[in-house]
mmCIF file of C-alpha atoms and ligand atoms in Angstrom:
data_model
loop_
_atom_site.group_PDB
_atom_site.id
_atom_site.type_symbol
_atom_site.label_atom_id
_atom_site.label_comp_id
_atom_site.label_asym_id
_atom_site.label_seq_id
_atom_site.Cartn_x
_atom_site.Cartn_y
_atom_site.Cartn_z
ATOM 1 C CA MET A 1440 131.719 109.349 53.158
ATOM 2 C CA PRO A 1441 128.701 111.725 51.826
ATOM 3 C CA GLU A 1442 125.244 109.417 52.253
ATOM 4 C CA ASN A 1443 123.785 108.950 48.889
ATOM 5 C CA HIS A 1444 120.253 109.106 49.764
ATOM 6 C CA VAL A 1445 118.173 110.810 51.502
ATOM 7 C CA VAL A 1446 114.988 110.304 53.493
ATOM 8 C CA THR A 1447 111.752 111.404 51.947
ATOM 9 C CA ILE A 1448 109.258 111.805 54.358
ATOM 10 C CA SER A 1449 106.949 108.869 52.191
ATOM 11 C CA ARG A 1450 109.649 106.692 52.334
ATOM 12 C CA PHE A 1451 110.074 107.086 56.401
ATOM 13 C CA LEU A 1452 106.173 106.099 56.956
ATOM 14 C CA ILE A 1453 106.271 103.438 54.558
ATOM 15 C CA GLU A 1454 109.012 102.005 56.635
ATOM 16 C CA GLN A 1455 107.334 102.971 59.860
ATOM 17 C CA GLU A 1456 104.578 101.767 58.963
ATOM 18 C CA ARG A 1457 105.468 98.346 58.225
ATOM 19 C CA LYS A 1458 107.528 97.670 61.398
ATOM 20 C CA ILE A 1459 103.619 98.187 63.155
ATOM 21 C CA ALA A 1460 101.152 96.582 60.965
ATOM 22 C CA GLU A 1461 101.859 92.873 59.646
ATOM 23 C CA THR A 1462 99.497 93.267 57.101
ATOM 24 C CA THR A 1463 100.223 97.827 55.819
ATOM 25 C CA THR A 1464 97.191 98.689 54.433
ATOM 26 C CA GLY A 1465 99.324 102.264 53.247
ATOM 27 C CA THR A 1466 95.981 104.355 55.118
ATOM 28 C CA PHE A 1467 97.911 106.012 57.987
ATOM 29 C CA THR A 1468 100.955 106.741 55.449
ATOM 30 C CA SER A 1469 98.871 108.346 52.773
ATOM 31 C CA LEU A 1470 96.528 110.595 55.594
ATOM 32 C CA LEU A 1471 99.670 112.147 56.701
ATOM 33 C CA SER A 1472 101.101 112.959 53.461
ATOM 34 C CA ASN A 1473 98.417 114.746 52.513
ATOM 35 C CA ILE A 1474 99.257 116.587 55.499
ATOM 36 C CA ALA A 1475 102.236 117.070 54.250
ATOM 37 C CA LEU A 1476 101.456 118.215 51.071
ATOM 38 C CA ALA A 1477 98.935 121.004 52.542
ATOM 39 C CA ALA A 1478 102.103 122.272 54.643
ATOM 40 C CA LYS A 1479 104.134 122.656 51.556
ATOM 41 C CA VAL A 1480 101.437 124.801 49.625
ATOM 42 C CA ILE A 1481 100.921 126.082 53.170
ATOM 43 C CA SER A 1482 104.766 126.744 53.280
ATOM 44 C CA TYR A 1483 104.760 128.876 49.935
ATOM 45 C CA GLN A 1484 101.786 130.824 50.311
ATOM 46 C CA VAL A 1485 103.576 132.037 53.966
ATOM 47 C CA ASN A 1486 107.121 132.434 52.617
ATOM 48 C CA ARG A 1487 105.642 134.799 49.639
ATOM 49 C CA ALA A 1488 103.076 136.653 51.893
ATOM 50 C CA GLY A 1489 104.277 139.911 51.707
ATOM 51 C CA LEU A 1490 104.108 139.539 47.603
ATOM 52 C CA ALA A 1491 101.420 138.274 47.442
ATOM 53 C CA GLU A 1492 98.622 140.323 49.242
ATOM 54 C CA ILE A 1493 98.179 137.551 51.234
ATOM 55 C CA LEU A 1494 98.937 139.301 54.489
ATOM 56 C CA GLY A 1495 97.036 141.334 56.619
ATOM 57 C CA GLU A 1496 92.952 140.754 57.908
ATOM 58 C CA THR A 1497 89.551 139.232 55.820
ATOM 59 C CA GLU A 1498 86.960 142.050 56.329
ATOM 60 C CA GLN A 1499 85.560 138.765 58.985
ATOM 61 C CA GLU A 1500 85.099 137.780 62.417
ATOM 62 C CA ASN A 1501 85.285 134.459 63.699
ATOM 63 C CA PHE A 1502 83.749 132.795 66.203
ATOM 64 C CA HIS A 1503 85.737 133.476 68.677
ATOM 65 C CA GLY A 1504 84.884 137.377 67.584
ATOM 66 C CA GLU A 1505 88.745 137.384 66.091
ATOM 67 C CA ARG A 1506 89.322 139.446 63.153
ATOM 68 C CA ILE A 1507 90.374 136.527 60.361
ATOM 69 C CA GLN A 1508 94.016 136.931 59.139
ATOM 70 C CA LYS A 1509 94.260 136.095 55.347
ATOM 71 C CA LEU A 1510 96.440 133.581 55.274
ATOM 72 C CA ASP A 1511 94.327 131.495 58.194
ATOM 73 C CA LEU A 1512 91.622 131.283 56.232
ATOM 74 C CA PHE A 1513 94.084 130.257 52.987
ATOM 75 C CA ALA A 1514 96.030 127.810 55.047
ATOM 76 C CA ASP A 1515 92.070 126.410 56.599
ATOM 77 C CA ASP A 1516 90.671 126.136 52.560
ATOM 78 C CA VAL A 1517 94.504 124.385 52.136
ATOM 79 C CA MET A 1518 93.920 121.797 55.261
ATOM 80 C CA GLN A 1519 90.351 120.581 54.301
ATOM 81 C CA LYS A 1520 90.760 120.196 50.348
ATOM 82 C CA ALA A 1521 93.850 118.243 51.379
ATOM 83 C CA LEU A 1522 92.316 115.801 53.019
ATOM 84 C CA ASP A 1523 88.389 115.724 52.790
ATOM 85 C CA HIS A 1524 88.504 113.867 49.656
ATOM 86 C CA THR A 1525 90.462 110.607 50.532
ATOM 87 C CA GLY A 1526 88.487 107.892 52.094
ATOM 88 C CA LEU A 1527 90.792 108.197 54.674
ATOM 89 C CA ILE A 1528 88.490 110.395 57.494
ATOM 90 C CA THR A 1529 85.204 110.818 58.707
ATOM 91 C CA CYS A 1530 84.892 114.034 60.068
ATOM 92 C CA MET A 1531 87.684 116.924 60.849
ATOM 93 C CA ALA A 1532 87.250 119.911 63.167
ATOM 94 C CA SER A 1533 89.394 123.501 62.577
ATOM 95 C CA GLU A 1534 90.620 126.321 65.162
ATOM 96 C CA GLU A 1535 89.071 128.001 62.432
ATOM 97 C CA ASN A 1536 85.407 127.138 62.399
ATOM 98 C CA GLU A 1537 82.726 126.640 65.272
ATOM 99 C CA PHE A 1538 81.638 123.053 64.370
ATOM 100 C CA PHE A 1539 82.937 120.050 63.398
ATOM 101 C CA LEU A 1540 83.113 119.567 59.346
ATOM 102 C CA PRO A 1541 81.381 115.829 58.353
ATOM 103 C CA VAL A 1542 83.350 114.928 55.160
ATOM 104 C CA PRO A 1543 81.332 116.183 52.290
ATOM 105 C CA GLU A 1544 78.544 113.458 50.938
ATOM 106 C CA ASN A 1545 80.062 113.395 47.569
ATOM 107 C CA PHE A 1546 83.271 111.939 49.306
ATOM 108 C CA PRO A 1547 83.770 108.559 50.817
ATOM 109 C CA SER A 1548 84.040 108.611 54.269
ATOM 110 C CA GLY A 1549 87.267 106.268 56.203
ATOM 111 C CA ASP A 1550 88.017 105.675 59.720
ATOM 112 C CA TYR A 1551 89.756 108.491 60.876
ATOM 113 C CA VAL A 1552 89.349 112.386 62.532
ATOM 114 C CA VAL A 1553 91.619 115.170 61.648
ATOM 115 C CA ILE A 1554 91.479 117.985 64.105
ATOM 116 C CA TYR A 1555 93.884 120.852 63.282
ATOM 117 C CA ASP A 1556 94.564 124.782 63.981
ATOM 118 C CA PRO A 1557 95.759 125.784 60.152
ATOM 119 C CA LEU A 1558 98.287 128.804 61.359
ATOM 120 C CA ASP A 1559 99.114 128.817 65.452
ATOM 121 C CA GLY A 1560 100.457 132.525 65.846
ATOM 122 C CA SER A 1561 98.459 134.617 63.474
ATOM 123 C CA SER A 1562 99.208 137.572 65.101
ATOM 124 C CA ASN A 1563 103.092 137.052 64.292
ATOM 125 C CA ILE A 1564 101.640 137.638 60.534
ATOM 126 C CA ASP A 1565 102.334 140.113 59.555
ATOM 127 C CA VAL A 1566 105.894 140.977 61.153
ATOM 128 C CA ASN A 1567 107.413 137.557 59.504
ATOM 129 C CA VAL A 1568 107.695 135.943 62.422
ATOM 130 C CA SER A 1569 107.814 131.677 62.488
ATOM 131 C CA ILE A 1570 104.038 131.179 62.627
ATOM 132 C CA GLY A 1571 102.825 126.997 62.465
ATOM 133 C CA THR A 1572 100.470 124.467 62.217
ATOM 134 C CA ILE A 1573 99.037 121.915 64.254
ATOM 135 C CA PHE A 1574 97.468 118.613 64.042
ATOM 136 C CA SER A 1575 96.250 115.439 65.542
ATOM 137 C CA ILE A 1576 94.198 112.735 64.729
ATOM 138 C CA HIS A 1577 92.098 110.229 66.525
ATOM 139 C CA SER A 1578 89.787 107.061 64.905
ATOM 140 C CA LYS A 1579 86.235 107.335 64.922
ATOM 141 C CA ILE A 1580 84.356 105.785 67.636
ATOM 142 C CA SER A 1581 80.977 106.939 66.624
ATOM 143 C CA ASP A 1582 78.801 104.562 63.945
ATOM 144 C CA SER A 1583 78.059 107.212 62.145
ATOM 145 C CA ASP A 1584 79.212 107.413 58.838
ATOM 146 C CA ARG A 1585 80.088 111.330 58.461
ATOM 147 C CA GLY A 1586 81.117 111.413 62.240
ATOM 148 C CA GLU A 1587 79.770 112.814 65.577
ATOM 149 C CA LEU A 1588 80.737 115.528 67.794
ATOM 150 C CA LYS A 1589 82.258 112.552 70.424
ATOM 151 C CA ASP A 1590 84.428 111.397 67.798
ATOM 152 C CA CYS A 1591 86.145 114.795 68.175
ATOM 153 C CA LEU A 1592 86.049 115.185 71.805
ATOM 154 C CA GLN A 1593 88.093 112.315 73.141
ATOM 155 C CA ALA A 1594 91.148 112.630 75.033
ATOM 156 C CA GLY A 1595 94.484 113.460 74.108
ATOM 157 C CA LYS A 1596 95.661 109.637 75.328
ATOM 158 C CA HIS A 1597 93.817 108.011 71.874
ATOM 159 C CA GLN A 1598 95.342 110.368 69.614
ATOM 160 C CA VAL A 1599 97.413 107.303 67.179
ATOM 161 C CA ALA A 1600 99.692 110.587 65.767
ATOM 162 C CA ALA A 1601 99.987 114.177 66.290
ATOM 163 C CA GLY A 1602 102.666 117.087 64.492
ATOM 164 C CA TYR A 1603 103.100 120.210 63.461
ATOM 165 C CA VAL A 1604 104.310 122.714 61.029
ATOM 166 C CA LEU A 1605 107.291 125.038 61.524
ATOM 167 C CA TYR A 1606 106.938 127.682 59.370
ATOM 168 C CA GLY A 1607 110.657 129.389 60.410
ATOM 169 C CA SER A 1608 113.954 129.951 58.840
ATOM 170 C CA SER A 1609 112.979 127.011 57.644
ATOM 171 C CA THR A 1610 110.468 125.203 57.379
ATOM 172 C CA MET A 1611 109.898 121.804 59.012
ATOM 173 C CA LEU A 1612 107.263 119.179 60.078
ATOM 174 C CA VAL A 1613 107.871 117.073 63.740
ATOM 175 C CA TYR A 1614 105.327 114.337 64.040
ATOM 176 C CA THR A 1615 104.566 110.747 66.335
ATOM 177 C CA THR A 1616 102.324 108.256 65.817
ATOM 178 C CA GLY A 1617 103.484 106.485 69.366
ATOM 179 C CA ALA A 1618 106.925 105.110 67.936
ATOM 180 C CA GLY A 1619 108.928 108.641 68.730
ATOM 181 C CA VAL A 1620 109.343 112.035 66.968
ATOM 182 C CA HIS A 1621 110.939 112.352 63.859
ATOM 183 C CA GLY A 1622 111.556 115.539 62.418
ATOM 184 C CA PHE A 1623 111.894 116.179 58.649
ATOM 185 C CA THR A 1624 113.229 119.791 56.943
ATOM 186 C CA LEU A 1625 111.254 120.728 53.392
ATOM 187 C CA ASP A 1626 113.911 120.477 50.843
ATOM 188 C CA PRO A 1627 112.541 123.204 48.631
ATOM 189 C CA SER A 1628 114.954 122.362 45.799
ATOM 190 C CA ILE A 1629 112.894 118.567 45.778
ATOM 191 C CA GLY A 1630 109.456 120.190 47.142
ATOM 192 C CA GLU A 1631 110.287 117.459 49.580
ATOM 193 C CA PHE A 1632 110.290 116.841 53.189
ATOM 194 C CA VAL A 1633 113.452 115.012 54.054
ATOM 195 C CA LEU A 1634 114.402 113.060 57.626
ATOM 196 C CA SER A 1635 116.344 115.925 59.408
ATOM 197 C CA HIS A 1636 115.778 114.828 63.052
ATOM 198 C CA LYS A 1637 115.287 111.208 63.921
ATOM 199 C CA ASN A 1638 113.800 110.325 67.140
ATOM 200 C CA MET A 1639 113.437 113.644 69.061
ATOM 201 C CA ARG A 1640 114.206 113.722 72.949
ATOM 202 C CA PHE A 1641 114.368 116.842 75.108
ATOM 203 C CA PRO A 1642 118.178 117.421 76.854
ATOM 204 C CA ASP A 1643 119.256 116.998 79.479
ATOM 205 C CA PRO A 1644 118.051 119.808 81.385
ATOM 206 C CA SER A 1645 120.972 121.694 82.005
ATOM 207 C CA ARG A 1646 120.251 124.786 79.379
ATOM 208 C CA ARG A 1647 117.134 126.018 82.073
ATOM 209 C CA VAL A 1648 115.211 128.384 79.946
ATOM 210 C CA TYR A 1649 111.523 129.094 80.398
ATOM 211 C CA SER A 1650 109.082 130.663 77.754
ATOM 212 C CA ILE A 1651 105.746 132.448 79.087
ATOM 213 C CA ASN A 1652 103.992 135.738 78.414
ATOM 214 C CA GLU A 1653 105.559 137.586 81.191
ATOM 215 C CA ALA A 1654 103.205 140.667 80.947
ATOM 216 C CA HIS A 1655 100.506 139.439 81.863
ATOM 217 C CA TYR A 1656 102.380 138.377 85.983
ATOM 218 C CA PRO A 1657 100.497 140.530 87.705
ATOM 219 C CA GLY A 1658 96.899 138.845 86.711
ATOM 220 C CA TRP A 1659 98.439 135.620 87.856
ATOM 221 C CA GLU A 1660 97.952 133.525 90.542
ATOM 222 C CA THR A 1661 100.400 133.595 93.834
ATOM 223 C CA GLY A 1662 101.235 130.229 93.229
ATOM 224 C CA GLN A 1663 102.219 131.296 89.187
ATOM 225 C CA GLN A 1664 103.600 134.149 90.299
ATOM 226 C CA LEU A 1665 105.891 132.692 92.637
ATOM 227 C CA LEU A 1666 107.060 129.910 90.478
ATOM 228 C CA VAL A 1667 108.585 132.522 87.889
ATOM 229 C CA ASP A 1668 109.850 134.464 90.903
ATOM 230 C CA TYR A 1669 111.492 131.064 92.122
ATOM 231 C CA LEU A 1670 112.901 130.089 88.571
ATOM 232 C CA LYS A 1671 114.489 133.328 87.325
ATOM 233 C CA ASN A 1672 115.914 134.364 91.283
ATOM 234 C CA GLU A 1673 117.163 130.918 92.225
ATOM 235 C CA GLY A 1674 116.568 128.400 89.606
ATOM 236 C CA ASP A 1675 118.930 130.539 86.929
ATOM 237 C CA PHE A 1676 116.828 130.288 84.643
ATOM 238 C CA SER A 1677 117.489 132.467 81.511
ATOM 239 C CA SER A 1678 113.725 133.330 79.288
ATOM 240 C CA ARG A 1679 113.151 133.403 75.181
ATOM 241 C CA TYR A 1680 109.779 134.320 74.326
ATOM 242 C CA ILE A 1681 108.316 133.977 70.729
ATOM 243 C CA GLY A 1682 104.597 134.145 70.603
ATOM 244 C CA SER A 1683 103.974 131.174 68.856
ATOM 245 C CA LEU A 1684 103.380 128.027 70.226
ATOM 246 C CA VAL A 1685 104.626 126.071 67.452
ATOM 247 C CA ALA A 1686 108.074 127.884 67.633
ATOM 248 C CA ASP A 1687 108.046 128.178 71.677
ATOM 249 C CA PHE A 1688 107.642 124.593 71.692
ATOM 250 C CA HIS A 1689 109.999 123.596 68.926
ATOM 251 C CA ARG A 1690 112.848 125.244 71.007
ATOM 252 C CA THR A 1691 111.618 123.858 73.844
ATOM 253 C CA LEU A 1692 112.138 120.492 72.582
ATOM 254 C CA LEU A 1693 115.642 121.334 70.777
ATOM 255 C CA GLN A 1694 116.833 123.043 73.322
ATOM 256 C CA GLY A 1695 114.997 122.277 76.472
ATOM 257 C CA GLY A 1696 113.080 124.551 79.254
ATOM 258 C CA ILE A 1697 109.711 124.601 80.104
ATOM 259 C CA PHE A 1698 107.031 126.581 78.033
ATOM 260 C CA MET A 1699 103.889 128.106 80.009
ATOM 261 C CA TYR A 1700 100.977 129.591 79.413
ATOM 262 C CA PRO A 1701 98.711 129.393 82.446
ATOM 263 C CA ALA A 1702 95.591 130.879 83.982
ATOM 264 C CA GLY A 1703 95.255 134.730 84.331
ATOM 265 C CA GLN A 1704 92.698 137.395 84.792
ATOM 266 C CA GLY A 1705 90.806 137.765 81.679
ATOM 267 C CA ALA A 1706 92.030 134.780 80.590
ATOM 268 C CA PRO A 1707 90.880 132.233 83.690
ATOM 269 C CA GLU A 1708 90.789 129.242 81.205
ATOM 270 C CA GLY A 1709 94.429 130.126 79.835
ATOM 271 C CA LYS A 1710 94.077 130.832 75.901
ATOM 272 C CA LEU A 1711 95.404 127.580 74.490
ATOM 273 C CA ARG A 1712 92.706 125.345 73.231
ATOM 274 C CA LEU A 1713 92.646 121.545 74.222
ATOM 275 C CA LEU A 1714 91.566 119.843 70.745
ATOM 276 C CA TYR A 1715 93.806 122.330 69.161
ATOM 277 C CA GLU A 1716 97.128 123.420 70.691
ATOM 278 C CA CYS A 1717 97.553 121.274 73.982
ATOM 279 C CA ALA A 1718 96.742 118.145 73.531
ATOM 280 C CA PRO A 1719 98.618 117.292 70.489
ATOM 281 C CA ILE A 1720 101.654 119.022 71.733
ATOM 282 C CA ALA A 1721 100.979 117.183 75.020
ATOM 283 C CA MET A 1722 101.330 113.673 72.600
ATOM 284 C CA LEU A 1723 104.666 114.796 71.166
ATOM 285 C CA ALA A 1724 105.943 116.171 74.369
ATOM 286 C CA GLU A 1725 104.902 112.877 76.157
ATOM 287 C CA GLN A 1726 106.767 110.982 72.812
ATOM 288 C CA ALA A 1727 109.833 112.970 73.257
ATOM 289 C CA GLY A 1728 110.530 111.873 76.654
ATOM 290 C CA GLY A 1729 109.020 115.440 78.740
ATOM 291 C CA ARG A 1730 105.557 115.997 79.159
ATOM 292 C CA ALA A 1731 102.889 118.378 79.853
ATOM 293 C CA SER A 1732 100.555 119.524 82.495
ATOM 294 C CA THR A 1733 97.260 122.393 83.344
ATOM 295 C CA GLY A 1734 99.378 122.822 86.568
ATOM 296 C CA ALA A 1735 97.716 119.753 88.224
ATOM 297 C CA ARG A 1736 97.129 116.724 85.983
ATOM 298 C CA ASP A 1737 98.190 115.458 82.420
ATOM 299 C CA VAL A 1738 97.004 116.920 79.634
ATOM 300 C CA LEU A 1739 96.726 113.837 77.571
ATOM 301 C CA GLU A 1740 94.253 112.721 80.473
ATOM 302 C CA ILE A 1741 91.149 115.636 79.505
ATOM 303 C CA ILE A 1742 88.302 114.352 77.971
ATOM 304 C CA PRO A 1743 86.799 117.386 76.293
ATOM 305 C CA HIS A 1744 83.251 118.740 77.153
ATOM 306 C CA SER A 1745 83.440 121.554 73.529
ATOM 307 C CA LEU A 1746 85.297 121.438 70.949
ATOM 308 C CA HIS A 1747 87.002 125.377 71.507
ATOM 309 C CA GLN A 1748 87.981 124.387 75.641
ATOM 310 C CA ARG A 1749 90.603 126.721 76.640
ATOM 311 C CA ILE A 1750 93.465 124.863 79.439
ATOM 312 C CA PRO A 1751 96.201 126.504 81.093
ATOM 313 C CA LEU A 1752 99.389 124.332 79.644
ATOM 314 C CA TYR A 1753 102.666 123.785 80.939
ATOM 315 C CA VAL A 1754 104.692 121.656 78.937
ATOM 316 C CA GLY A 1755 108.901 121.047 77.890
ATOM 317 C CA ASN A 1756 111.094 118.681 80.737
ATOM 318 C CA ARG A 1757 109.498 116.015 83.125
ATOM 319 C CA GLU A 1758 111.233 117.927 85.836
ATOM 320 C CA PHE A 1759 110.251 121.963 85.675
ATOM 321 C CA VAL A 1760 106.727 120.711 84.692
ATOM 322 C CA ASP A 1761 107.088 118.583 87.740
ATOM 323 C CA LEU A 1762 108.610 121.440 89.356
ATOM 324 C CA ALA A 1763 105.443 123.882 88.565
ATOM 325 C CA GLU A 1764 102.938 121.567 89.638
ATOM 326 C CA ASP A 1765 104.408 121.258 93.187
ATOM 327 C CA PHE A 1766 104.520 125.494 93.220
ATOM 328 C CA LEU A 1767 100.315 125.463 91.985
ATOM 329 C CA ALA A 1768 99.683 122.969 94.648
ATOM 330 C CA GLU A 1769 101.502 124.810 97.072
ATOM 331 C CA GLU A 1770 99.947 127.873 97.220
ATOM 332 C CA ASP A 1771 96.218 125.880 96.139
ATOM 333 C CA SER A 1772 96.705 124.604 99.497
ATOM 334 C CA ALA A 1773 97.938 127.293 101.210
ATOM 335 C CA THR A 1774 94.535 129.248 100.452
HETATM 336 P P1 AHM B 2142 95.755 131.704 68.290
HETATM 337 O O1 AHM B 2142 95.698 130.351 67.889
HETATM 338 O O2 AHM B 2142 95.240 132.988 67.690
HETATM 339 O O3 AHM B 2142 97.229 132.422 66.796
HETATM 340 O O4 AHM B 2142 96.987 132.255 69.811
HETATM 341 C C1 AHM B 2142 97.143 131.224 69.819
HETATM 342 C C2 AHM B 2142 98.994 131.722 70.350
HETATM 343 C C3 AHM B 2142 99.751 130.891 70.712
HETATM 344 O O5 AHM B 2142 100.437 130.409 69.581
HETATM 345 C C4 AHM B 2142 100.691 131.861 71.156
HETATM 346 O O6 AHM B 2142 101.482 130.427 72.675
HETATM 347 C C5 AHM B 2142 100.001 132.644 71.983
HETATM 348 O O7 AHM B 2142 98.912 132.535 71.125
HETATM 349 C C6 AHM B 2142 100.582 133.621 72.384
HETATM 350 O O8 AHM B 2142 99.793 134.334 73.458
HETATM 351 P P2 AHM B 2142 100.046 135.936 73.820
HETATM 352 O O9 AHM B 2142 100.184 137.050 72.263
HETATM 353 O O10 AHM B 2142 98.912 135.757 75.217
HETATM 354 O O11 AHM B 2142 100.959 135.672 74.494
HETATM 355 MG MG1 MG B 2143 95.635 128.580 68.177
#
């Protein structure tokens, strides 16, 4: 018999919160609901990007020296406005901003810190390839009413929640609060995120897929080169690479495998940002039975030294991440 009810994200959040806390305050539910609202607004604009003159670059450069895409700017603004007035957070940090953002004085302040990459994979916007939003939530640790830098610079293992929104053939919101990973698909007919993937886990690694930008092969350390040589020659792996972290990670989570963005020539620390990209993805991976490493240590253990710190990333099925570490360590000890 067909199910005659849908489980919306709001309902699921309330039920989850009830299970965890004896006296539920609804604070956390409200925070994630605001992020879900921002996701819907961004999704709508992403879907009509070709029609709405919102494709392409602005005249502005960000502090990384990159031309800001119009949709980047839009998504950043939507995230900020969805969160700043809620009274739930003390400050935010966005990949698009050099400094952290204290909640404006005209709004009440709360106990959480939200860190986000408003639109990851910007280079894919204009060619209609999947992009995403990534978020990470911490409890504040300073006494300051409007947050301090140290509230943002916490190790990933202290995240209280993390997730992403994938703007793909459908829009999905996937999150964890430390009790499994759950995925919701946006049903455009009712404008709600509906539970579609409960308790997501990396599958058995029978499907062996590696995901990496292999054009950087000549600039990699020998251990990294040997690892990829092994995966394709002896490991019997296939390869997939979209160039959008959210989409590449989502596929890896659903189908198994390993995603890698190593250090290399021109990117000695790797490309991906610890706070906005790697730490939230690492929490999701661990909650789904996998793991995330820099190639030498667990991503969730790293205490950030700065907001825009970059690290190498290896994430996916536990055994494949362990294997990558072995290759990199072997080469390290040989040199
Ligand atoms: P961005 O934050 O500027 O969009 O860059 C991050 C993106 C990731 O989504 C993706 O994994 C990576 O850059 C792809 O980089 P490359 O084009 O070097 O393969
Ligand atoms: Mg990014």
